Amino acid sequence: CLYRYFLEKKFFALGLYLKSIQFFLEAFYDDTLLPEERMQRAWYTKTFFVVWHNNAPGSEYFISNSTFQDLQCAIDGLLQYLLLLQRDFPERPIVTKYLGSEINENGFGL
């Protein structure tokens, strides 16, 4: 895996960044994860980016502020969606593929 390479080669921050993005993508797309696992991955990503953005020296060069805000909005939306489904429909499977705009883009592309 690419993130393991960076973690082993002293590019620790880049490895953590890639791992965080991987966790967020898994939380969104991986249908085999349990709801708790999805939430853990999303929280890991949120925590990493908030701590980095607020505390790391030179964090203004890490990602832009607008990218940081967009990422936080996406993570918050996913967490709220997961909590809503767990609260109101605990017996139903979690389907995240309808959260994105891809389904609309495919429909309008026809």
PDB file of N, CA and C in Angstrom:
ATOM      1  N   CYS A   1       0.828  -1.172   0.000  1.00  0.00           N
ATOM      2  CA  CYS A   1       0.000   0.000   0.000  1.00  0.00           C
ATOM      3  C   CYS A   1       0.885   1.252   0.000  1.00  0.00           C
ATOM      4  N   LEU A   2       0.430   2.265  -0.664  1.00  0.00           N
ATOM      5  CA  LEU A   2       1.201   3.492  -0.803  1.00  0.00           C
ATOM      6  C   LEU A   2       1.422   4.187   0.540  1.00  0.00           C
ATOM      7  N   TYR A   3       0.384   4.248   1.377  1.00  0.00           N
ATOM      8  CA  TYR A   3       0.546   4.952   2.652  1.00  0.00           C
ATOM      9  C   TYR A   3       1.559   4.243   3.546  1.00  0.00           C
ATOM     10  N   ARG A   4       1.639   2.920   3.496  1.00  0.00           N
ATOM     11  CA  ARG A   4       2.630   2.196   4.300  1.00  0.00           C
ATOM     12  C   ARG A   4       4.049   2.538   3.854  1.00  0.00           C
ATOM     13  N   TYR A   5       4.248   2.675   2.555  1.00  0.00           N
ATOM     14  CA  TYR A   5       5.557   3.051   2.042  1.00  0.00           C
ATOM     15  C   TYR A   5       6.009   4.387   2.633  1.00  0.00           C
ATOM     16  N   PHE A   6       5.106   5.365   2.614  1.00  0.00           N
ATOM     17  CA  PHE A   6       5.453   6.686   3.144  1.00  0.00           C
ATOM     18  C   PHE A   6       5.674   6.652   4.652  1.00  0.00           C
ATOM     19  N   LEU A   7       4.893   5.837   5.364  1.00  0.00           N
ATOM     20  CA  LEU A   7       5.094   5.732   6.807  1.00  0.00           C
ATOM     21  C   LEU A   7       6.452   5.130   7.133  1.00  0.00           C
ATOM     22  N   GLU A   8       6.879   4.159   6.347  1.00  0.00           N
ATOM     23  CA  GLU A   8       8.156   3.490   6.584  1.00  0.00           C
ATOM     24  C   GLU A   8       9.342   4.325   6.142  1.00  0.00           C
ATOM     25  N   LYS A   9       9.185   5.202   5.184  1.00  0.00           N
ATOM     26  CA  LYS A   9      10.288   5.966   4.600  1.00  0.00           C
ATOM     27  C   LYS A   9      10.421   7.368   5.187  1.00  0.00           C
ATOM     28  N   LYS A  10       9.936   7.578   6.384  1.00  0.00           N
ATOM     29  CA  LYS A  10      10.082   8.855   7.091  1.00  0.00           C
ATOM     30  C   LYS A  10       9.234   9.992   6.517  1.00  0.00           C
ATOM     31  N   PHE A  11       8.275   9.652   5.696  1.00  0.00           N
ATOM     32  CA  PHE A  11       7.305  10.643   5.233  1.00  0.00           C
ATOM     33  C   PHE A  11       6.018  10.412   6.015  1.00  0.00           C
ATOM     34  N   PHE A  12       6.151  10.491   7.327  1.00  0.00           N
ATOM     35  CA  PHE A  12       5.080  10.098   8.224  1.00  0.00           C
ATOM     36  C   PHE A  12       3.803  10.900   7.991  1.00  0.00           C
ATOM     37  N   ALA A  13       3.926  12.205   7.838  1.00  0.00           N
ATOM     38  CA  ALA A  13       2.743  13.051   7.664  1.00  0.00           C
ATOM     39  C   ALA A  13       1.988  12.700   6.385  1.00  0.00           C
ATOM     40  N   LEU A  14       2.724  12.467   5.314  1.00  0.00           N
ATOM     41  CA  LEU A  14       2.068  12.098   4.062  1.00  0.00           C
ATOM     42  C   LEU A  14       1.386  10.739   4.188  1.00  0.00           C
ATOM     43  N   GLY A  15       2.016   9.820   4.897  1.00  0.00           N
ATOM     44  CA  GLY A  15       1.406   8.509   5.132  1.00  0.00           C
ATOM     45  C   GLY A  15       0.119   8.624   5.924  1.00  0.00           C
ATOM     46  N   LEU A  16       0.113   9.465   6.956  1.00  0.00           N
ATOM     47  CA  LEU A  16      -1.109   9.674   7.746  1.00  0.00           C
ATOM     48  C   LEU A  16      -2.200  10.336   6.918  1.00  0.00           C
ATOM     49  N   TYR A  17      -1.794  11.283   6.088  1.00  0.00           N
ATOM     50  CA  TYR A  17      -2.759  11.951   5.205  1.00  0.00           C
ATOM     51  C   TYR A  17      -3.420  10.936   4.275  1.00  0.00           C
ATOM     52  N   LEU A  18      -2.615  10.105   3.627  1.00  0.00           N
ATOM     53  CA  LEU A  18      -3.166   9.107   2.708  1.00  0.00           C
ATOM     54  C   LEU A  18      -4.028   8.084   3.439  1.00  0.00           C
ATOM     55  N   LYS A  19      -3.614   7.686   4.630  1.00  0.00           N
ATOM     56  CA  LYS A  19      -4.416   6.749   5.421  1.00  0.00           C
ATOM     57  C   LYS A  19      -5.747   7.376   5.803  1.00  0.00           C
ATOM     58  N   SER A  20      -5.750   8.648   6.154  1.00  0.00           N
ATOM     59  CA  SER A  20      -6.990   9.332   6.509  1.00  0.00           C
ATOM     60  C   SER A  20      -7.949   9.395   5.325  1.00  0.00           C
ATOM     61  N   ILE A  21      -7.415   9.721   4.164  1.00  0.00           N
ATOM     62  CA  ILE A  21      -8.261   9.758   2.961  1.00  0.00           C
ATOM     63  C   ILE A  21      -8.787   8.367   2.635  1.00  0.00           C
ATOM     64  N   GLN A  22      -7.939   7.351   2.783  1.00  0.00           N
ATOM     65  CA  GLN A  22      -8.387   5.977   2.549  1.00  0.00           C
ATOM     66  C   GLN A  22      -9.522   5.614   3.508  1.00  0.00           C
ATOM     67  N   PHE A  23      -9.377   5.972   4.784  1.00  0.00           N
ATOM     68  CA  PHE A  23     -10.421   5.677   5.762  1.00  0.00           C
ATOM     69  C   PHE A  23     -11.735   6.365   5.394  1.00  0.00           C
ATOM     70  N   PHE A  24     -11.646   7.617   4.948  1.00  0.00           N
ATOM     71  CA  PHE A  24     -12.877   8.327   4.592  1.00  0.00           C
ATOM     72  C   PHE A  24     -13.544   7.677   3.379  1.00  0.00           C
ATOM     73  N   LEU A  25     -12.763   7.308   2.389  1.00  0.00           N
ATOM     74  CA  LEU A  25     -13.330   6.647   1.209  1.00  0.00           C
ATOM     75  C   LEU A  25     -13.935   5.298   1.572  1.00  0.00           C
ATOM     76  N   GLU A  26     -13.283   4.557   2.458  1.00  0.00           N
ATOM     77  CA  GLU A  26     -13.844   3.281   2.908  1.00  0.00           C
ATOM     78  C   GLU A  26     -15.150   3.507   3.668  1.00  0.00           C
ATOM     79  N   ALA A  27     -15.194   4.518   4.520  1.00  0.00           N
ATOM     80  CA  ALA A  27     -16.411   4.808   5.273  1.00  0.00           C
ATOM     81  C   ALA A  27     -17.563   5.130   4.334  1.00  0.00           C
ATOM     82  N   PHE A  28     -17.253   5.735   3.216  1.00  0.00           N
ATOM     83  CA  PHE A  28     -18.296   6.116   2.265  1.00  0.00           C
ATOM     84  C   PHE A  28     -18.669   4.978   1.314  1.00  0.00           C
ATOM     85  N   TYR A  29     -17.673   4.273   0.777  1.00  0.00           N
ATOM     86  CA  TYR A  29     -17.939   3.326  -0.306  1.00  0.00           C
ATOM     87  C   TYR A  29     -17.974   1.847   0.087  1.00  0.00           C
ATOM     88  N   ASP A  30     -17.340   1.453   1.166  1.00  0.00           N
ATOM     89  CA  ASP A  30     -17.209   0.031   1.475  1.00  0.00           C
ATOM     90  C   ASP A  30     -18.506  -0.515   2.062  1.00  0.00           C
ATOM     91  N   ASP A  31     -19.216  -1.323   1.284  1.00  0.00           N
ATOM     92  CA  ASP A  31     -20.502  -1.876   1.719  1.00  0.00           C
ATOM     93  C   ASP A  31     -20.351  -2.997   2.736  1.00  0.00           C
ATOM     94  N   THR A  32     -19.146  -3.500   2.930  1.00  0.00           N
ATOM     95  CA  THR A  32     -18.950  -4.608   3.863  1.00  0.00           C
ATOM     96  C   THR A  32     -18.738  -4.138   5.303  1.00  0.00           C
ATOM     97  N   LEU A  33     -18.528  -2.842   5.502  1.00  0.00           N
ATOM     98  CA  LEU A  33     -18.283  -2.334   6.854  1.00  0.00           C
ATOM     99  C   LEU A  33     -19.569  -2.241   7.657  1.00  0.00           C
ATOM    100  N   LEU A  34     -19.453  -2.536   8.929  1.00  0.00           N
ATOM    101  CA  LEU A  34     -20.557  -2.317   9.847  1.00  0.00           C
ATOM    102  C   LEU A  34     -20.697  -0.815  10.097  1.00  0.00           C
ATOM    103  N   PRO A  35     -21.869  -0.363  10.530  1.00  0.00           N
ATOM    104  CA  PRO A  35     -22.045   1.074  10.785  1.00  0.00           C
ATOM    105  C   PRO A  35     -21.021   1.643  11.767  1.00  0.00           C
ATOM    106  N   GLU A  36     -20.684   0.885  12.796  1.00  0.00           N
ATOM    107  CA  GLU A  36     -19.703   1.354  13.767  1.00  0.00           C
ATOM    108  C   GLU A  36     -18.334   1.540  13.120  1.00  0.00           C
ATOM    109  N   GLU A  37     -17.973   0.624  12.227  1.00  0.00           N
ATOM    110  CA  GLU A  37     -16.688   0.734  11.537  1.00  0.00           C
ATOM    111  C   GLU A  37     -16.670   1.938  10.605  1.00  0.00           C
ATOM    112  N   ARG A  38     -17.781   2.197   9.948  1.00  0.00           N
ATOM    113  CA  ARG A  38     -17.877   3.376   9.085  1.00  0.00           C
ATOM    114  C   ARG A  38     -17.688   4.650   9.903  1.00  0.00           C
ATOM    115  N   MET A  39     -18.345   4.692  11.055  1.00  0.00           N
ATOM    116  CA  MET A  39     -18.252   5.882  11.890  1.00  0.00           C
ATOM    117  C   MET A  39     -16.847   6.053  12.464  1.00  0.00           C
ATOM    118  N   GLN A  40     -16.207   4.966  12.849  1.00  0.00           N
ATOM    119  CA  GLN A  40     -14.844   5.059  13.352  1.00  0.00           C
ATOM    120  C   GLN A  40     -13.908   5.613  12.290  1.00  0.00           C
ATOM    121  N   ARG A  41     -14.056   5.154  11.071  1.00  0.00           N
ATOM    122  CA  ARG A  41     -13.192   5.638   9.997  1.00  0.00           C
ATOM    123  C   ARG A  41     -13.443   7.120   9.702  1.00  0.00           C
ATOM    124  N   ALA A  42     -14.699   7.506   9.692  1.00  0.00           N
ATOM    125  CA  ALA A  42     -15.017   8.918   9.454  1.00  0.00           C
ATOM    126  C   ALA A  42     -14.488   9.795  10.595  1.00  0.00           C
ATOM    127  N   TRP A  43     -14.638   9.349  11.838  1.00  0.00           N
ATOM    128  CA  TRP A  43     -14.129  10.119  12.979  1.00  0.00           C
ATOM    129  C   TRP A  43     -12.617  10.200  12.974  1.00  0.00           C
ATOM    130  N   TYR A  44     -11.960   9.124  12.580  1.00  0.00           N
ATOM    131  CA  TYR A  44     -10.498   9.146  12.482  1.00  0.00           C
ATOM    132  C   TYR A  44     -10.065  10.240  11.511  1.00  0.00           C
ATOM    133  N   THR A  45     -10.728  10.280  10.354  1.00  0.00           N
ATOM    134  CA  THR A  45     -10.397  11.273   9.340  1.00  0.00           C
ATOM    135  C   THR A  45     -10.669  12.683   9.851  1.00  0.00           C
ATOM    136  N   LYS A  46     -11.818  12.882  10.446  1.00  0.00           N
ATOM    137  CA  LYS A  46     -12.163  14.212  10.961  1.00  0.00           C
ATOM    138  C   LYS A  46     -11.165  14.658  12.026  1.00  0.00           C
ATOM    139  N   THR A  47     -10.849  13.765  12.944  1.00  0.00           N
ATOM    140  CA  THR A  47      -9.916  14.100  14.017  1.00  0.00           C
ATOM    141  C   THR A  47      -8.540  14.439  13.460  1.00  0.00           C
ATOM    142  N   PHE A  48      -8.056  13.633  12.525  1.00  0.00           N
ATOM    143  CA  PHE A  48      -6.742  13.894  11.941  1.00  0.00           C
ATOM    144  C   PHE A  48      -6.681  15.277  11.307  1.00  0.00           C
ATOM    145  N   PHE A  49      -7.657  15.610  10.477  1.00  0.00           N
ATOM    146  CA  PHE A  49      -7.605  16.888   9.770  1.00  0.00           C
ATOM    147  C   PHE A  49      -7.823  18.078  10.699  1.00  0.00           C
ATOM    148  N   VAL A  50      -8.684  17.947  11.694  1.00  0.00           N
ATOM    149  CA  VAL A  50      -8.895  19.051  12.632  1.00  0.00           C
ATOM    150  C   VAL A  50      -7.642  19.291  13.463  1.00  0.00           C
ATOM    151  N   VAL A  51      -7.056  18.232  13.987  1.00  0.00           N
ATOM    152  CA  VAL A  51      -5.844  18.384  14.791  1.00  0.00           C
ATOM    153  C   VAL A  51      -4.716  18.952  13.939  1.00  0.00           C
ATOM    154  N   TRP A  52      -4.564  18.440  12.742  1.00  0.00           N
ATOM    155  CA  TRP A  52      -3.497  18.926  11.864  1.00  0.00           C
ATOM    156  C   TRP A  52      -3.710  20.407  11.539  1.00  0.00           C
ATOM    157  N   HIS A  53      -4.913  20.730  11.124  1.00  0.00           N
ATOM    158  CA  HIS A  53      -5.207  22.099  10.698  1.00  0.00           C
ATOM    159  C   HIS A  53      -5.027  23.098  11.829  1.00  0.00           C
ATOM    160  N   ASN A  54      -5.372  22.714  13.041  1.00  0.00           N
ATOM    161  CA  ASN A  54      -5.327  23.643  14.165  1.00  0.00           C
ATOM    162  C   ASN A  54      -3.989  23.686  14.884  1.00  0.00           C
ATOM    163  N   ASN A  55      -3.139  22.681  14.718  1.00  0.00           N
ATOM    164  CA  ASN A  55      -1.945  22.593  15.554  1.00  0.00           C
ATOM    165  C   ASN A  55      -0.621  22.445  14.823  1.00  0.00           C
ATOM    166  N   ALA A  56      -0.622  21.929  13.623  1.00  0.00           N
ATOM    167  CA  ALA A  56       0.649  21.631  12.958  1.00  0.00           C
ATOM    168  C   ALA A  56       1.297  22.905  12.432  1.00  0.00           C
ATOM    169  N   PRO A  57       2.606  23.060  12.670  1.00  0.00           N
ATOM    170  CA  PRO A  57       3.291  24.215  12.081  1.00  0.00           C
ATOM    171  C   PRO A  57       3.340  24.060  10.558  1.00  0.00           C
ATOM    172  N   GLY A  58       3.077  25.135   9.870  1.00  0.00           N
ATOM    173  CA  GLY A  58       3.068  25.081   8.408  1.00  0.00           C
ATOM    174  C   GLY A  58       1.826  24.426   7.848  1.00  0.00           C
ATOM    175  N   SER A  59       0.766  24.320   8.651  1.00  0.00           N
ATOM    176  CA  SER A  59      -0.440  23.637   8.177  1.00  0.00           C
ATOM    177  C   SER A  59      -1.128  24.394   7.046  1.00  0.00           C
ATOM    178  N   GLU A  60      -0.802  25.683   6.890  1.00  0.00           N
ATOM    179  CA  GLU A  60      -1.407  26.432   5.773  1.00  0.00           C
ATOM    180  C   GLU A  60      -0.914  25.920   4.425  1.00  0.00           C
ATOM    181  N   TYR A  61       0.192  25.172   4.437  1.00  0.00           N
ATOM    182  CA  TYR A  61       0.702  24.585   3.197  1.00  0.00           C
ATOM    183  C   TYR A  61       0.215  23.150   2.998  1.00  0.00           C
ATOM    184  N   PHE A  62      -0.477  22.631   3.976  1.00  0.00           N
ATOM    185  CA  PHE A  62      -0.931  21.243   3.926  1.00  0.00           C
ATOM    186  C   PHE A  62      -2.054  21.094   2.911  1.00  0.00           C
ATOM    187  N   ILE A  63      -3.192  21.671   3.186  1.00  0.00           N
ATOM    188  CA  ILE A  63      -4.297  21.774   2.228  1.00  0.00           C
ATOM    189  C   ILE A  63      -4.873  23.175   2.417  1.00  0.00           C
ATOM    190  N   SER A  64      -5.541  23.663   1.400  1.00  0.00           N
ATOM    191  CA  SER A  64      -6.105  25.006   1.506  1.00  0.00           C
ATOM    192  C   SER A  64      -7.248  25.017   2.517  1.00  0.00           C
ATOM    193  N   ASN A  65      -7.562  26.191   3.015  1.00  0.00           N
ATOM    194  CA  ASN A  65      -8.640  26.318   3.987  1.00  0.00           C
ATOM    195  C   ASN A  65      -9.982  25.903   3.383  1.00  0.00           C
ATOM    196  N   SER A  66     -10.214  26.234   2.119  1.00  0.00           N
ATOM    197  CA  SER A  66     -11.483  25.839   1.495  1.00  0.00           C
ATOM    198  C   SER A  66     -11.570  24.323   1.326  1.00  0.00           C
ATOM    199  N   THR A  67     -10.441  23.670   1.018  1.00  0.00           N
ATOM    200  CA  THR A  67     -10.436  22.210   0.924  1.00  0.00           C
ATOM    201  C   THR A  67     -10.700  21.599   2.298  1.00  0.00           C
ATOM    202  N   PHE A  68     -10.091  22.171   3.329  1.00  0.00           N
ATOM    203  CA  PHE A  68     -10.326  21.702   4.691  1.00  0.00           C
ATOM    204  C   PHE A  68     -11.804  21.835   5.054  1.00  0.00           C
ATOM    205  N   GLN A  69     -12.411  22.979   4.752  1.00  0.00           N
ATOM    206  CA  GLN A  69     -13.826  23.187   5.065  1.00  0.00           C
ATOM    207  C   GLN A  69     -14.719  22.222   4.281  1.00  0.00           C
ATOM    208  N   ASP A  70     -14.410  21.995   3.015  1.00  0.00           N
ATOM    209  CA  ASP A  70     -15.188  21.050   2.211  1.00  0.00           C
ATOM    210  C   ASP A  70     -15.098  19.639   2.776  1.00  0.00           C
ATOM    211  N   LEU A  71     -13.908  19.252   3.170  1.00  0.00           N
ATOM    212  CA  LEU A  71     -13.705  17.922   3.735  1.00  0.00           C
ATOM    213  C   LEU A  71     -14.472  17.773   5.043  1.00  0.00           C
ATOM    214  N   GLN A  72     -14.425  18.792   5.893  1.00  0.00           N
ATOM    215  CA  GLN A  72     -15.167  18.736   7.152  1.00  0.00           C
ATOM    216  C   GLN A  72     -16.671  18.651   6.904  1.00  0.00           C
ATOM    217  N   CYS A  73     -17.147  19.376   5.925  1.00  0.00           N
ATOM    218  CA  CYS A  73     -18.570  19.333   5.583  1.00  0.00           C
ATOM    219  C   CYS A  73     -18.971  17.938   5.098  1.00  0.00           C
ATOM    220  N   ALA A  74     -18.147  17.323   4.264  1.00  0.00           N
ATOM    221  CA  ALA A  74     -18.431  15.980   3.761  1.00  0.00           C
ATOM    222  C   ALA A  74     -18.428  14.955   4.889  1.00  0.00           C
ATOM    223  N   ILE A  75     -17.458  15.061   5.783  1.00  0.00           N
ATOM    224  CA  ILE A  75     -17.385  14.124   6.906  1.00  0.00           C
ATOM    225  C   ILE A  75     -18.579  14.315   7.840  1.00  0.00           C
ATOM    226  N   ASP A  76     -18.910  15.563   8.152  1.00  0.00           N
ATOM    227  CA  ASP A  76     -20.061  15.826   9.022  1.00  0.00           C
ATOM    228  C   ASP A  76     -21.349  15.301   8.397  1.00  0.00           C
ATOM    229  N   GLY A  77     -21.506  15.493   7.106  1.00  0.00           N
ATOM    230  CA  GLY A  77     -22.696  14.986   6.421  1.00  0.00           C
ATOM    231  C   GLY A  77     -22.784  13.468   6.474  1.00  0.00           C
ATOM    232  N   LEU A  78     -21.666  12.802   6.268  1.00  0.00           N
ATOM    233  CA  LEU A  78     -21.658  11.339   6.336  1.00  0.00           C
ATOM    234  C   LEU A  78     -21.982  10.869   7.751  1.00  0.00           C
ATOM    235  N   LEU A  79     -21.384  11.493   8.756  1.00  0.00           N
ATOM    236  CA  LEU A  79     -21.665  11.093  10.138  1.00  0.00           C
ATOM    237  C   LEU A  79     -23.130  11.324  10.505  1.00  0.00           C
ATOM    238  N   GLN A  80     -23.694  12.440  10.086  1.00  0.00           N
ATOM    239  CA  GLN A  80     -25.102  12.706  10.374  1.00  0.00           C
ATOM    240  C   GLN A  80     -26.004  11.700   9.675  1.00  0.00           C
ATOM    241  N   TYR A  81     -25.668  11.358   8.447  1.00  0.00           N
ATOM    242  CA  TYR A  81     -26.437  10.371   7.688  1.00  0.00           C
ATOM    243  C   TYR A  81     -26.393   9.016   8.389  1.00  0.00           C
ATOM    244  N   LEU A  82     -25.202   8.603   8.826  1.00  0.00           N
ATOM    245  CA  LEU A  82     -25.060   7.316   9.502  1.00  0.00           C
ATOM    246  C   LEU A  82     -25.835   7.301  10.823  1.00  0.00           C
ATOM    247  N   LEU A  83     -25.742   8.378  11.582  1.00  0.00           N
ATOM    248  CA  LEU A  83     -26.478   8.452  12.848  1.00  0.00           C
ATOM    249  C   LEU A  83     -27.978   8.426  12.624  1.00  0.00           C
ATOM    250  N   LEU A  84     -28.458   9.137  11.617  1.00  0.00           N
ATOM    251  CA  LEU A  84     -29.880   9.158  11.298  1.00  0.00           C
ATOM    252  C   LEU A  84     -30.368   7.766  10.923  1.00  0.00           C
ATOM    253  N   LEU A  85     -29.625   7.076  10.075  1.00  0.00           N
ATOM    254  CA  LEU A  85     -30.035   5.735   9.670  1.00  0.00           C
ATOM    255  C   LEU A  85     -30.030   4.768  10.841  1.00  0.00           C
ATOM    256  N   GLN A  86     -29.020   4.854  11.693  1.00  0.00           N
ATOM    257  CA  GLN A  86     -28.953   3.963  12.846  1.00  0.00           C
ATOM    258  C   GLN A  86     -30.088   4.236  13.828  1.00  0.00           C
ATOM    259  N   ARG A  87     -30.446   5.495  13.971  1.00  0.00           N
ATOM    260  CA  ARG A  87     -31.499   5.853  14.908  1.00  0.00           C
ATOM    261  C   ARG A  87     -32.884   5.490  14.382  1.00  0.00           C
ATOM    262  N   ASP A  88     -33.162   5.815  13.130  1.00  0.00           N
ATOM    263  CA  ASP A  88     -34.515   5.666  12.595  1.00  0.00           C
ATOM    264  C   ASP A  88     -34.754   4.356  11.857  1.00  0.00           C
ATOM    265  N   PHE A  89     -33.704   3.761  11.301  1.00  0.00           N
ATOM    266  CA  PHE A  89     -33.862   2.535  10.516  1.00  0.00           C
ATOM    267  C   PHE A  89     -32.772   1.526  10.872  1.00  0.00           C
ATOM    268  N   PRO A  90     -32.729   1.062  12.111  1.00  0.00           N
ATOM    269  CA  PRO A  90     -31.619   0.194  12.522  1.00  0.00           C
ATOM    270  C   PRO A  90     -31.577  -1.147  11.804  1.00  0.00           C
ATOM    271  N   GLU A  91     -32.690  -1.607  11.293  1.00  0.00           N
ATOM    272  CA  GLU A  91     -32.718  -2.913  10.625  1.00  0.00           C
ATOM    273  C   GLU A  91     -32.374  -2.823   9.136  1.00  0.00           C
ATOM    274  N   ARG A  92     -32.266  -1.636   8.607  1.00  0.00           N
ATOM    275  CA  ARG A  92     -31.981  -1.440   7.184  1.00  0.00           C
ATOM    276  C   ARG A  92     -30.475  -1.355   6.924  1.00  0.00           C
ATOM    277  N   PRO A  93     -30.051  -1.800   5.747  1.00  0.00           N
ATOM    278  CA  PRO A  93     -28.628  -1.647   5.397  1.00  0.00           C
ATOM    279  C   PRO A  93     -28.309  -0.189   5.088  1.00  0.00           C
ATOM    280  N   ILE A  94     -27.054   0.152   5.248  1.00  0.00           N
ATOM    281  CA  ILE A  94     -26.610   1.516   4.956  1.00  0.00           C
ATOM    282  C   ILE A  94     -26.145   1.578   3.512  1.00  0.00           C
ATOM    283  N   VAL A  95     -26.745   2.460   2.753  1.00  0.00           N
ATOM    284  CA  VAL A  95     -26.391   2.637   1.343  1.00  0.00           C
ATOM    285  C   VAL A  95     -25.932   4.083   1.168  1.00  0.00           C
ATOM    286  N   THR A  96     -24.656   4.255   0.879  1.00  0.00           N
ATOM    287  CA  THR A  96     -24.113   5.603   0.746  1.00  0.00           C
ATOM    288  C   THR A  96     -23.997   6.064  -0.701  1.00  0.00           C
ATOM    289  N   LYS A  97     -24.172   5.156  -1.639  1.00  0.00           N
ATOM    290  CA  LYS A  97     -23.956   5.550  -3.036  1.00  0.00           C
ATOM    291  C   LYS A  97     -24.968   6.576  -3.529  1.00  0.00           C
ATOM    292  N   TYR A  98     -26.071   6.749  -2.821  1.00  0.00           N
ATOM    293  CA  TYR A  98     -27.065   7.734  -3.224  1.00  0.00           C
ATOM    294  C   TYR A  98     -26.791   9.109  -2.633  1.00  0.00           C
ATOM    295  N   LEU A  99     -25.772   9.236  -1.792  1.00  0.00           N
ATOM    296  CA  LEU A  99     -25.443  10.528  -1.205  1.00  0.00           C
ATOM    297  C   LEU A  99     -24.721  11.445  -2.183  1.00  0.00           C
ATOM    298  N   GLY A 100     -23.959  10.870  -3.070  1.00  0.00           N
ATOM    299  CA  GLY A 100     -23.181  11.661  -4.014  1.00  0.00           C
ATOM    300  C   GLY A 100     -24.007  12.124  -5.193  1.00  0.00           C
ATOM    301  N   SER A 101     -23.377  12.870  -6.055  1.00  0.00           N
ATOM    302  CA  SER A 101     -24.083  13.396  -7.225  1.00  0.00           C
ATOM    303  C   SER A 101     -23.947  12.489  -8.442  1.00  0.00           C
ATOM    304  N   GLU A 102     -23.209  11.392  -8.306  1.00  0.00           N
ATOM    305  CA  GLU A 102     -22.967  10.526  -9.456  1.00  0.00           C
ATOM    306  C   GLU A 102     -24.246   9.967 -10.048  1.00  0.00           C
ATOM    307  N   ILE A 103     -25.190   9.591  -9.198  1.00  0.00           N
ATOM    308  CA  ILE A 103     -26.461   9.027  -9.690  1.00  0.00           C
ATOM    309  C   ILE A 103     -27.209  10.062 -10.524  1.00  0.00           C
ATOM    310  N   ASN A 104     -27.173  11.347 -10.092  1.00  0.00           N
ATOM    311  CA  ASN A 104     -27.825  12.405 -10.863  1.00  0.00           C
ATOM    312  C   ASN A 104     -27.089  12.669 -12.163  1.00  0.00           C
ATOM    313  N   GLU A 105     -25.774  12.655 -12.097  1.00  0.00           N
ATOM    314  CA  GLU A 105     -24.983  12.901 -13.303  1.00  0.00           C
ATOM    315  C   GLU A 105     -25.230  11.820 -14.344  1.00  0.00           C
ATOM    316  N   ASN A 106     -25.346  10.581 -13.903  1.00  0.00           N
ATOM    317  CA  ASN A 106     -25.634   9.498 -14.844  1.00  0.00           C
ATOM    318  C   ASN A 106     -27.018   9.645 -15.445  1.00  0.00           C
ATOM    319  N   GLY A 107     -27.983  10.047 -14.619  1.00  0.00           N
ATOM    320  CA  GLY A 107     -29.349  10.221 -15.123  1.00  0.00           C
ATOM    321  C   GLY A 107     -29.454  11.350 -16.116  1.00  0.00           C
ATOM    322  N   PHE A 108     -28.827  12.480 -15.841  1.00  0.00           N
ATOM    323  CA  PHE A 108     -28.897  13.616 -16.758  1.00  0.00           C
ATOM    324  C   PHE A 108     -27.996  13.429 -17.963  1.00  0.00           C
ATOM    325  N   GLY A 109     -27.022  12.518 -17.859  1.00  0.00           N
ATOM    326  CA  GLY A 109     -26.120  12.272 -18.974  1.00  0.00           C
ATOM    327  C   GLY A 109     -26.735  11.429 -20.076  1.00  0.00           C
ATOM    328  N   LEU A 110     -27.882  10.830 -19.798  1.00  0.00           N
ATOM    329  CA  LEU A 110     -28.522   9.969 -20.797  1.00  0.00           C
ATOM    330  C   LEU A 110     -29.169  10.774 -21.857  1.00  0.00           C
TER     331      LEU A 110
END
